[in-house]
PDB file of C-alpha atoms in Angstrom:
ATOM      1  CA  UNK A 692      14.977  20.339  -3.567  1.00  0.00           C
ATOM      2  CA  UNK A 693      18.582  20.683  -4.185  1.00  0.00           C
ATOM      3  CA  UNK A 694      20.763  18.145  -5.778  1.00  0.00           C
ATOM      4  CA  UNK A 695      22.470  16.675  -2.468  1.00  0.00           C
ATOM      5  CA  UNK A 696      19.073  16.384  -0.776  1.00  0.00           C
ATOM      6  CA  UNK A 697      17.629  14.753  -3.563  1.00  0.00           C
ATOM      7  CA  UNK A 698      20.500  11.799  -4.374  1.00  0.00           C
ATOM      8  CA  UNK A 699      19.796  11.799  -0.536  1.00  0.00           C
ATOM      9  CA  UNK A 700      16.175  10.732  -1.107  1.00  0.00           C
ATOM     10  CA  UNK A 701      16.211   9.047  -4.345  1.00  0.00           C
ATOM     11  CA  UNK A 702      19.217   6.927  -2.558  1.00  0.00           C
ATOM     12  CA  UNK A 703      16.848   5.849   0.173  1.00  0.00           C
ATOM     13  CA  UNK A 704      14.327   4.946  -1.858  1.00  0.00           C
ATOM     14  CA  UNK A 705      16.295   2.739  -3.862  1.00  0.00           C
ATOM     15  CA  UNK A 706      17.126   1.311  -0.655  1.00  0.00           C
ATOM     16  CA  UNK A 707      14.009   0.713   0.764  1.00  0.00           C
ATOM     17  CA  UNK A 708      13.142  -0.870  -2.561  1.00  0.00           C
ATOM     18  CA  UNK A 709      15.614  -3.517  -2.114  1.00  0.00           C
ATOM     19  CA  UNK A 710      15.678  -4.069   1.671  1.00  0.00           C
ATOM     20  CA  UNK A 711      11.946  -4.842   1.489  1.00  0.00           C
ATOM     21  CA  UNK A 712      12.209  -7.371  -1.583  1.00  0.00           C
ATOM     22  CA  UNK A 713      14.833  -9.294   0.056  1.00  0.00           C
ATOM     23  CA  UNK A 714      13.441  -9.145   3.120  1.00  0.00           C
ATOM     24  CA  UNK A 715      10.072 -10.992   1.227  1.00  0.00           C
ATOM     25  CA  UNK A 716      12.593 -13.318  -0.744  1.00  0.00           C
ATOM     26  CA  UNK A 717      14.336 -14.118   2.192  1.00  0.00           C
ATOM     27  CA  UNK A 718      17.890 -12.833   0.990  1.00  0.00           C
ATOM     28  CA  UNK A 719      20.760 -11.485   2.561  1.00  0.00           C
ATOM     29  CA  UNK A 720      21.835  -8.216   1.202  1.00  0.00           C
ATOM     30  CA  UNK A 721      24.486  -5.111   1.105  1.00  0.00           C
ATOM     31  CA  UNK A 722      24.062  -1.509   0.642  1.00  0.00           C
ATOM     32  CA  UNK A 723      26.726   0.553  -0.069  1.00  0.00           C
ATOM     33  CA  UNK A 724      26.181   4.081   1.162  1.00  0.00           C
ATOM     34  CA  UNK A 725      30.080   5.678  -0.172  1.00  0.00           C
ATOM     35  CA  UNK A 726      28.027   6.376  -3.499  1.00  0.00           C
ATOM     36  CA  UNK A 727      27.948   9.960  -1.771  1.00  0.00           C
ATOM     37  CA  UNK A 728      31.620   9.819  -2.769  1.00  0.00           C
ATOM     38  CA  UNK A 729      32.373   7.545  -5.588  1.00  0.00           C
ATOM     39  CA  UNK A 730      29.604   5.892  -6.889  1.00  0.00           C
ATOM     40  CA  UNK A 731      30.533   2.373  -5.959  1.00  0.00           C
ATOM     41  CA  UNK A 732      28.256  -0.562  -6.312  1.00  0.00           C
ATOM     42  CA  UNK A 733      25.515  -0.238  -3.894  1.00  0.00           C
ATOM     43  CA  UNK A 734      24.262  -3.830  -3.625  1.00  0.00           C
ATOM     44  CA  UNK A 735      25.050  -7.322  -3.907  1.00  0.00           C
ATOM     45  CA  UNK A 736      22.291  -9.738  -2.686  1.00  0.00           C
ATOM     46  CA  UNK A 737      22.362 -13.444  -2.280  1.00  0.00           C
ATOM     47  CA  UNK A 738      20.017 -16.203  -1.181  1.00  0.00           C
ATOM     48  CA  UNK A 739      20.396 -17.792   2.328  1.00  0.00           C
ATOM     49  CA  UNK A 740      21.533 -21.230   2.404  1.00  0.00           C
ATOM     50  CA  UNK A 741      18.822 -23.047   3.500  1.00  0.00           C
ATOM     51  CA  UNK A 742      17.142 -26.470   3.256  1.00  0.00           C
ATOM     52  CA  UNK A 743      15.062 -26.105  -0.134  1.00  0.00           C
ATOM     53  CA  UNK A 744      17.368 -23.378  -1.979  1.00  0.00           C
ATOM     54  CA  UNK A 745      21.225 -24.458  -0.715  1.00  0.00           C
ATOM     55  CA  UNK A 746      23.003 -23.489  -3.749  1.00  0.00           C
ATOM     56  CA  UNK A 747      24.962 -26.260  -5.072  1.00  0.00           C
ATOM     57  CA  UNK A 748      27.186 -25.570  -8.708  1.00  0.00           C
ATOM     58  CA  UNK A 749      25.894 -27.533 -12.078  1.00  0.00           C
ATOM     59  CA  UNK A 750      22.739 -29.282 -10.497  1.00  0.00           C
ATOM     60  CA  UNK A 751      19.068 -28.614 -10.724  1.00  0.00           C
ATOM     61  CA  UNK A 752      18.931 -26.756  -7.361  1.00  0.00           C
ATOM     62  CA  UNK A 753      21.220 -23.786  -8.734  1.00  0.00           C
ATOM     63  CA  UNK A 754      19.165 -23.200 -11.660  1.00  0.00           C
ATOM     64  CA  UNK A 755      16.150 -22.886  -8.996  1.00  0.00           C
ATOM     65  CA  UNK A 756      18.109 -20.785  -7.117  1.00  0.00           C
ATOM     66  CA  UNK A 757      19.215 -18.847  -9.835  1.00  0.00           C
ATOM     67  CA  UNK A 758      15.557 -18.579 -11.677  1.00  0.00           C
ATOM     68  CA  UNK A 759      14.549 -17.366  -7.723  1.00  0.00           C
ATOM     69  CA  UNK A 760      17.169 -15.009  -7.998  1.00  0.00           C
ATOM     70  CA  UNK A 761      16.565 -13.285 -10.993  1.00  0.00           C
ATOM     71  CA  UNK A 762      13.093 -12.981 -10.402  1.00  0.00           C
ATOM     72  CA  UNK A 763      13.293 -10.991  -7.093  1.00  0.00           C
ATOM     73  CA  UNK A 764      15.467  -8.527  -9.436  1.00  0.00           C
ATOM     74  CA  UNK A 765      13.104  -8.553 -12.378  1.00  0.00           C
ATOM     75  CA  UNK A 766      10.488  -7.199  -9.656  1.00  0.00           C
ATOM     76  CA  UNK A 767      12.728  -4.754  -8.017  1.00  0.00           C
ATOM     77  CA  UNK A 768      12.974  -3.321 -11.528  1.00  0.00           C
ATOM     78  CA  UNK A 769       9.524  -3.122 -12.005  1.00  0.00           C
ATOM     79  CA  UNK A 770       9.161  -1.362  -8.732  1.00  0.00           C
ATOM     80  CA  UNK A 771      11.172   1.077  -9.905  1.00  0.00           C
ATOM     81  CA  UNK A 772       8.523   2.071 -12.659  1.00  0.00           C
ATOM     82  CA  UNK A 773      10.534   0.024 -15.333  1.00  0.00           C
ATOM     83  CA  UNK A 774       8.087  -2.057 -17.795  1.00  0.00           C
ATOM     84  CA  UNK A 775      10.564  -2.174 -21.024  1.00  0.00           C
ATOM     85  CA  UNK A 776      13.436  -4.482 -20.521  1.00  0.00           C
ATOM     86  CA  UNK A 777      15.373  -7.540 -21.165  1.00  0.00           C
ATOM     87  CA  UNK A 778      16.802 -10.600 -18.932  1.00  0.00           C
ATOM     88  CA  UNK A 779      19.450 -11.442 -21.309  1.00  0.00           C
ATOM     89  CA  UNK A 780      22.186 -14.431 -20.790  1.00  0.00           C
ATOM     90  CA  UNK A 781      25.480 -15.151 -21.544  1.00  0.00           C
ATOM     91  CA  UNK A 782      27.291 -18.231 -22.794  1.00  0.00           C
ATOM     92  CA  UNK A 783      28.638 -19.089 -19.268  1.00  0.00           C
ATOM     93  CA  UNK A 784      25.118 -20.849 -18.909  1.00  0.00           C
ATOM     94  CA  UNK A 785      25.250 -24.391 -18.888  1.00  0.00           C
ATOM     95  CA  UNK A 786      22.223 -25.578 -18.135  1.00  0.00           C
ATOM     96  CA  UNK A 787      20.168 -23.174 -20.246  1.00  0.00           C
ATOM     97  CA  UNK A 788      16.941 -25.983 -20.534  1.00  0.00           C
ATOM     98  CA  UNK A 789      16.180 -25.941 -16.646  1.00  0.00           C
ATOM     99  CA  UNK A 790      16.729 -22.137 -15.847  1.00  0.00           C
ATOM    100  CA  UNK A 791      14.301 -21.679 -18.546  1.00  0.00           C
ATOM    101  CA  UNK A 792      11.822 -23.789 -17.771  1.00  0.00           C
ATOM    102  CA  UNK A 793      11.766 -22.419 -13.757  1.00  0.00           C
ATOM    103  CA  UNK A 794      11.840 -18.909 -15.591  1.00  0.00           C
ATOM    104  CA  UNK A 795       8.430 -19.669 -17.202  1.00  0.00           C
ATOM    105  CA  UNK A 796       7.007 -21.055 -13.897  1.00  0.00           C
ATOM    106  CA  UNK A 797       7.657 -17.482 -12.574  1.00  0.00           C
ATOM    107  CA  UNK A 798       6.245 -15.664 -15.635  1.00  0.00           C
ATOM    108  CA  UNK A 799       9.674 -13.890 -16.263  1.00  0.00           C
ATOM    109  CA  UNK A 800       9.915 -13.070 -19.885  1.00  0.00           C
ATOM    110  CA  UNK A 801      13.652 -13.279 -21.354  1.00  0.00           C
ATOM    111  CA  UNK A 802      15.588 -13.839 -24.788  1.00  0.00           C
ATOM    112  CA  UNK A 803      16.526 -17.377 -25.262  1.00  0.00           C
ATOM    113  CA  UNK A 804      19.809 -15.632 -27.495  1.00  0.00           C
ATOM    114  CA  UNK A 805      23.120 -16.022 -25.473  1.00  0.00           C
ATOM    115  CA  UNK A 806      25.331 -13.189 -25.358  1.00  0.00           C
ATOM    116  CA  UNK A 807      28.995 -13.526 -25.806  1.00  0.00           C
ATOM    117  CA  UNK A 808      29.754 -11.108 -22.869  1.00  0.00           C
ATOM    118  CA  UNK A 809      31.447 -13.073 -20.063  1.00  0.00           C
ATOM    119  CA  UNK A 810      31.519 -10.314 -17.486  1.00  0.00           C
ATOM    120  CA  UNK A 811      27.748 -12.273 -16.169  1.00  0.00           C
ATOM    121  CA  UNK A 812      25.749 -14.660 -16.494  1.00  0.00           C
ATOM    122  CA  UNK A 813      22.479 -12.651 -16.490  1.00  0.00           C
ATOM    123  CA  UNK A 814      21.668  -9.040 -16.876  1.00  0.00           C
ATOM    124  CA  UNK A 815      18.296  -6.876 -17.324  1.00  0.00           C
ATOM    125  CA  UNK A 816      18.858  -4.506 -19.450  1.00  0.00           C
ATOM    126  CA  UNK A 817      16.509  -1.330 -19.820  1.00  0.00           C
ATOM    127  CA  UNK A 818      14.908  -0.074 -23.055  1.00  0.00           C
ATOM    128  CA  UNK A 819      14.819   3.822 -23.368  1.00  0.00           C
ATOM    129  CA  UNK A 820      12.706   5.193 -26.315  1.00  0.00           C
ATOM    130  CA  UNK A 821      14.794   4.406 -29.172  1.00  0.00           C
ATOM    131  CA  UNK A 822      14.812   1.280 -28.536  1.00  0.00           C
ATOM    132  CA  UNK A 823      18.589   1.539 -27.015  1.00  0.00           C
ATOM    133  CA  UNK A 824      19.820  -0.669 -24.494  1.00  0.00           C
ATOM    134  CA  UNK A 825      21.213   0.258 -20.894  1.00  0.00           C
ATOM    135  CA  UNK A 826      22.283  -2.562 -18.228  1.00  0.00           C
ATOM    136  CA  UNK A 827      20.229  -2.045 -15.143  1.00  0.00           C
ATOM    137  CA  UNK A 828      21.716  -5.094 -13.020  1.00  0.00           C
ATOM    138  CA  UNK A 829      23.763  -7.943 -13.271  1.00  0.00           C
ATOM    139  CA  UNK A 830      24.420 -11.197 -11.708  1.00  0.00           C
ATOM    140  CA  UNK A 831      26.723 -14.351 -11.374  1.00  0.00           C
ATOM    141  CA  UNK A 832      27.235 -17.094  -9.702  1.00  0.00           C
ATOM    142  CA  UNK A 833      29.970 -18.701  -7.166  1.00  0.00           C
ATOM    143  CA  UNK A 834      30.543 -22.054  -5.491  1.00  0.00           C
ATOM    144  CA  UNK A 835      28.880 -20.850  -2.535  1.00  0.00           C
ATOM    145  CA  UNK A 836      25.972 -18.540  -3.637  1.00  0.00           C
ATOM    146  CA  UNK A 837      24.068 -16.371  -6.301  1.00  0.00           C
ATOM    147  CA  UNK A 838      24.112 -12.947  -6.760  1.00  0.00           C
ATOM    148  CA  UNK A 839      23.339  -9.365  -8.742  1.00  0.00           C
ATOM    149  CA  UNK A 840      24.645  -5.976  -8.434  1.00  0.00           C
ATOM    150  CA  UNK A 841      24.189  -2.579  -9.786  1.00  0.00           C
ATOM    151  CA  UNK A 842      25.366   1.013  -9.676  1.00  0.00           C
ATOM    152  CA  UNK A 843      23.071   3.809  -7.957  1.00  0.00           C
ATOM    153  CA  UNK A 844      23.719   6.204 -10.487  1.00  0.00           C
ATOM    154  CA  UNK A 845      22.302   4.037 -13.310  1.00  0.00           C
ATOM    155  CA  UNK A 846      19.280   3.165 -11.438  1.00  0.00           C
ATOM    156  CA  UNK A 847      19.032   7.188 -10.585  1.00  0.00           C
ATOM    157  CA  UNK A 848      19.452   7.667 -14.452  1.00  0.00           C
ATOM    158  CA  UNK A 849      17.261   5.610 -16.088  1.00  0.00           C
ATOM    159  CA  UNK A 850      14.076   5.479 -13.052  1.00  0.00           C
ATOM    160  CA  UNK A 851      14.650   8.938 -12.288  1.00  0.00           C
ATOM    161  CA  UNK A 852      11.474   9.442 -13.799  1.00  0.00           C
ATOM    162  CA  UNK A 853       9.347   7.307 -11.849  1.00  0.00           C
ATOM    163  CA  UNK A 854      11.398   7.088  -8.207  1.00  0.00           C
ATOM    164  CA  UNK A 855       8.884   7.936  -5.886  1.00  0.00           C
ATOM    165  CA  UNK A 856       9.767  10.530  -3.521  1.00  0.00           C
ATOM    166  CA  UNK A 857       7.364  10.351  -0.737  1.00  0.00           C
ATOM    167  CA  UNK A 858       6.030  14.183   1.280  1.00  0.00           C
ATOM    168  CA  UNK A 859       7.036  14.488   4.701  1.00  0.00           C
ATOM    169  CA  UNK A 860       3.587  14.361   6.878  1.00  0.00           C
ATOM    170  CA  UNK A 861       3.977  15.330  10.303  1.00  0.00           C
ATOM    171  CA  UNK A 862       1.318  13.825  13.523  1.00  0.00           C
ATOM    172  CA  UNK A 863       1.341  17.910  15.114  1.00  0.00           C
ATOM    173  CA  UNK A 864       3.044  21.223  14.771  1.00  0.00           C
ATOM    174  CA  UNK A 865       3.798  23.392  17.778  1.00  0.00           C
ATOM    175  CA  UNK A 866       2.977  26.825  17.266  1.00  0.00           C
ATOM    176  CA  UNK A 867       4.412  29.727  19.498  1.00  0.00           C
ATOM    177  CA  UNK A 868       4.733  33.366  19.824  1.00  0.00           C
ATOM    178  CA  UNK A 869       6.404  34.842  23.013  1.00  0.00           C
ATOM    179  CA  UNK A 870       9.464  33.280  25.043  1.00  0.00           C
ATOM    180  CA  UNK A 871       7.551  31.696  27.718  1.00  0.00           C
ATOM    181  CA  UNK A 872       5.268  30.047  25.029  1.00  0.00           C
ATOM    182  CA  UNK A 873       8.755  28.970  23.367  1.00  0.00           C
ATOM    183  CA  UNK A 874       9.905  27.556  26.599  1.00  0.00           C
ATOM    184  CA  UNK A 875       6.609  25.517  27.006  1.00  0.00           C
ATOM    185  CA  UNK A 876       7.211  24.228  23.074  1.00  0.00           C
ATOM    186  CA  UNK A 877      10.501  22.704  23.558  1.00  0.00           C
ATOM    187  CA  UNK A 878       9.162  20.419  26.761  1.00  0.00           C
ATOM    188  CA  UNK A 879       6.289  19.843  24.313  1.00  0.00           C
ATOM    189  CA  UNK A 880       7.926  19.014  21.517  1.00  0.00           C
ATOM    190  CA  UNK A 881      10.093  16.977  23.218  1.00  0.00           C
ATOM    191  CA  UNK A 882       7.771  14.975  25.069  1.00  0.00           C
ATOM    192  CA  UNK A 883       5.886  14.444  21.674  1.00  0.00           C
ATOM    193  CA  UNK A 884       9.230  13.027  19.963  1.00  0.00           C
ATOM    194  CA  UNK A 885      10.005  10.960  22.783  1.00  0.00           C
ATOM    195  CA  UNK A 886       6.690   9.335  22.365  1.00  0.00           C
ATOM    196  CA  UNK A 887       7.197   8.649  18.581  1.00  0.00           C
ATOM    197  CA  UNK A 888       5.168  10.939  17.311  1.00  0.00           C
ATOM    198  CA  UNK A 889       6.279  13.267  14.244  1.00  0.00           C
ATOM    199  CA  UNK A 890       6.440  16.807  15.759  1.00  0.00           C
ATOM    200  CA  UNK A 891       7.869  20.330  14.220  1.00  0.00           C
ATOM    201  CA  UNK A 892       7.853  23.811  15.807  1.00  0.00           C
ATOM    202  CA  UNK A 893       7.422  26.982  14.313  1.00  0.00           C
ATOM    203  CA  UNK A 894       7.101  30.370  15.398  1.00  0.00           C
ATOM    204  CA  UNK A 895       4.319  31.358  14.121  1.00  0.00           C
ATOM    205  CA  UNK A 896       0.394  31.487  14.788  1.00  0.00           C
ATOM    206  CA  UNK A 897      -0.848  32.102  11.124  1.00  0.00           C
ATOM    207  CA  UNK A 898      -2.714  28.581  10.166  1.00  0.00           C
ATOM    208  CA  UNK A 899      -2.051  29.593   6.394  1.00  0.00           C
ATOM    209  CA  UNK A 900       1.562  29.682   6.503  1.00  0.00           C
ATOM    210  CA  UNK A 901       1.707  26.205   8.749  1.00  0.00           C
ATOM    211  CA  UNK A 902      -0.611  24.482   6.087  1.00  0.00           C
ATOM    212  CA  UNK A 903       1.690  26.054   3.343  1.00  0.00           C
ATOM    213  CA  UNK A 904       4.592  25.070   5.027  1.00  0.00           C
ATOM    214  CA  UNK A 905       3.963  21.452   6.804  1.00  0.00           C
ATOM    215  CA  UNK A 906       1.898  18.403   5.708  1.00  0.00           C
ATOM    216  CA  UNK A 907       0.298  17.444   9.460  1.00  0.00           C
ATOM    217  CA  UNK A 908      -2.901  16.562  10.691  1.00  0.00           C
ATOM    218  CA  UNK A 909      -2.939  18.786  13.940  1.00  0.00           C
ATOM    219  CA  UNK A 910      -2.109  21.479  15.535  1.00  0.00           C
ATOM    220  CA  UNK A 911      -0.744  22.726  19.190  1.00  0.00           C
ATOM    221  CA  UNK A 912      -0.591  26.638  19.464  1.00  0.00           C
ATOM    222  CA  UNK A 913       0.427  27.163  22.901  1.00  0.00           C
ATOM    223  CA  UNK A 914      -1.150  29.701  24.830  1.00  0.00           C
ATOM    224  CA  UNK A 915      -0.070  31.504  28.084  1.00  0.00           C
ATOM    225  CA  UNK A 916      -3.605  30.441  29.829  1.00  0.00           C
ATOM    226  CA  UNK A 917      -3.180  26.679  28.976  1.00  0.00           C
ATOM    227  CA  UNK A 918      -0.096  26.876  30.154  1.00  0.00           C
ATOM    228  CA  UNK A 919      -1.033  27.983  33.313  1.00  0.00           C
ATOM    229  CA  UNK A 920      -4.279  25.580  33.307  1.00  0.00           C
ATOM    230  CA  UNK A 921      -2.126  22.362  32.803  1.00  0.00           C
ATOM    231  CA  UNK A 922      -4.132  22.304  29.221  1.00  0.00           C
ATOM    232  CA  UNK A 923      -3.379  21.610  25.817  1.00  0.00           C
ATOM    233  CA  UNK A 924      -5.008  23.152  22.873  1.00  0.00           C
ATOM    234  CA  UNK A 925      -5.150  20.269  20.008  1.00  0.00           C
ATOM    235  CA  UNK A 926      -6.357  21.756  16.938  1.00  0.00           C
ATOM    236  CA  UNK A 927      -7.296  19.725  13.431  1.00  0.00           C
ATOM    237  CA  UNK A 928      -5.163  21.982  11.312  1.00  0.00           C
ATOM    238  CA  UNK A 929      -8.115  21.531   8.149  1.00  0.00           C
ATOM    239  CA  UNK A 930     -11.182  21.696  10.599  1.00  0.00           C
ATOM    240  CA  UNK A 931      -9.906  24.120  12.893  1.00  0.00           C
ATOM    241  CA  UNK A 932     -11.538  22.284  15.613  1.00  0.00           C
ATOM    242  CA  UNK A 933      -9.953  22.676  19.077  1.00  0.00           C
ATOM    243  CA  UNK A 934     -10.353  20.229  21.854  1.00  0.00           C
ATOM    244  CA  UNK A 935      -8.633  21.030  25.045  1.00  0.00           C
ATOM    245  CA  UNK A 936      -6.721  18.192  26.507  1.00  0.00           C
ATOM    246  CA  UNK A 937      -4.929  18.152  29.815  1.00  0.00           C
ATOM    247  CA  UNK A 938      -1.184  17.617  29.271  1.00  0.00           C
ATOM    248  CA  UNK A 939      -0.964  14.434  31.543  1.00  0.00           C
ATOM    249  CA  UNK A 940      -3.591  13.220  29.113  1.00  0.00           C
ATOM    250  CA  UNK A 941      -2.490  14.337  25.966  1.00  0.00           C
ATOM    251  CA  UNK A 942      -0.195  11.476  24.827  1.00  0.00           C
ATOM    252  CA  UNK A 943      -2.645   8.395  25.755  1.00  0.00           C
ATOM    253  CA  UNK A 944      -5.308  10.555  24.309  1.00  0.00           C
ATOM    254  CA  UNK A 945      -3.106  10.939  21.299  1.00  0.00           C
ATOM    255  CA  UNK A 946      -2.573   7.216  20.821  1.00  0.00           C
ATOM    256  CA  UNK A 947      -6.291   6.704  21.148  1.00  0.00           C
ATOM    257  CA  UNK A 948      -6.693   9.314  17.816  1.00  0.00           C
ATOM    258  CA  UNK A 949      -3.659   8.633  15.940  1.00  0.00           C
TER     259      UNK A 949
END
């Protein structure tokens, strides 16, 4: 995979990650796709004002907020394979008693130890082998709302590790030989996409080099006699069992097996 694919990728899973832990937390959120060129912060989330978490500054609702907060991030970094690191807090905290206390209703360990940095008022920090710290993600406050941010390329450079990169699996390949079976593939294919199933042609009849090649569960090689008979040849690619399907049926019969 080369290096552009792969920041590709590892980008959208780290995006994925975050979309689908704010949408279970109920947060609003922004993802910055210009990394491609610069690098720039890719996300900033904050909780929706609402009737139970409207943020309000210096009362016992913020810290809530807050503690809610922090633990959505403390789970996105565990999703990221991340087990050693550290919520850490600054001095800017002023109501260090109640944050804690929500903190330990949520089973979030942190270290009670203010930091003089003023730049947050939380951060998790991640733990490489030495023993070294590197900030993961950060987070403030405002009059209006909570929030935390982070760079992609720190996330990429201390999870790289244990990002999950998922394999491509496709529903069917379409396998052809001569032009008139080619012709026949692109309706096919086409009719397959439109559908929404996930569909790949390749010209080729070998069953080796499509296994070698694609991760699917069946496959179409189209043949100049089907064509002719209104048929479709469905094949399970690791069975190599064929069941011939007319084509007007193929897509509810498809639905049925899929």
């Amino acid at each position: 995979m080369n290096d552009i694919l792969k920041k590709g990728r590892s980008f959208d899973y780290v995006k994925r990650v975050f979309a689908s832990f704010a949408e279970i937390y109920n947060y609003d959120y922004v993802l910055d796709s210009s990394f491609l060129e610069s690098d720039k912060i890719f996300f900033e989330g904050f909780k929706k004002d609402n009737h139970y978490y409207h943020y309000q500054t210096q009362n016992e609702n913020s810290m809530l907020s807050l503690a809610d907060m922090i633990s959505m991030a403390v789970r996105i970094v565990e999703a990221f394979g991340v087990h050693h690191y550290e919520v850490i807090f600054s001095s800017k905290l002023e109501d260090a008693k109640s944050l804690f206390y929500y903190l330990d209703c949520l089973d979030i360990s942190y270290n009670e130890n203010l930091s003089d940095d003023s730049d947050w008022l939380f951060a998790i920090f991640v733990l490489d082998e030495s023993g070294k710290k590197h900030r993961l993600l950060w987070g403030d406050v405002t009059s209006n709302f909570c929030f935390f941010e982070g760079f992609y390329e720190d996330v990429i450079l201390h999870c790289d590790d244990t990002l999950k990169f998922e394999d491509k699996v496709l529903d069917i390949v379409v396998m052809w030989d001569t032009d008139s079976e080619l012709e026949y593939a692109l309706y096919l294919v086409q009719e397959l996409r439109l559908n929404g199933f996930k569909t790949e042609m390749i010209h080729e009849k070998d069953l080796d080099v499509v296994r070698k090649k694609y991760a699917t569960k069946y496959v179409i090689p189209i043949h100049e006699e089907d064509i002719l008979n209104d048929e479709v040849c469905l094949m399970d690619l690791y069975t190599e069992e064929e069941n011939k399907v007319k084509e007007m049926d193929l897509i509810q019969h498809l639905d049925i097996n899929f």
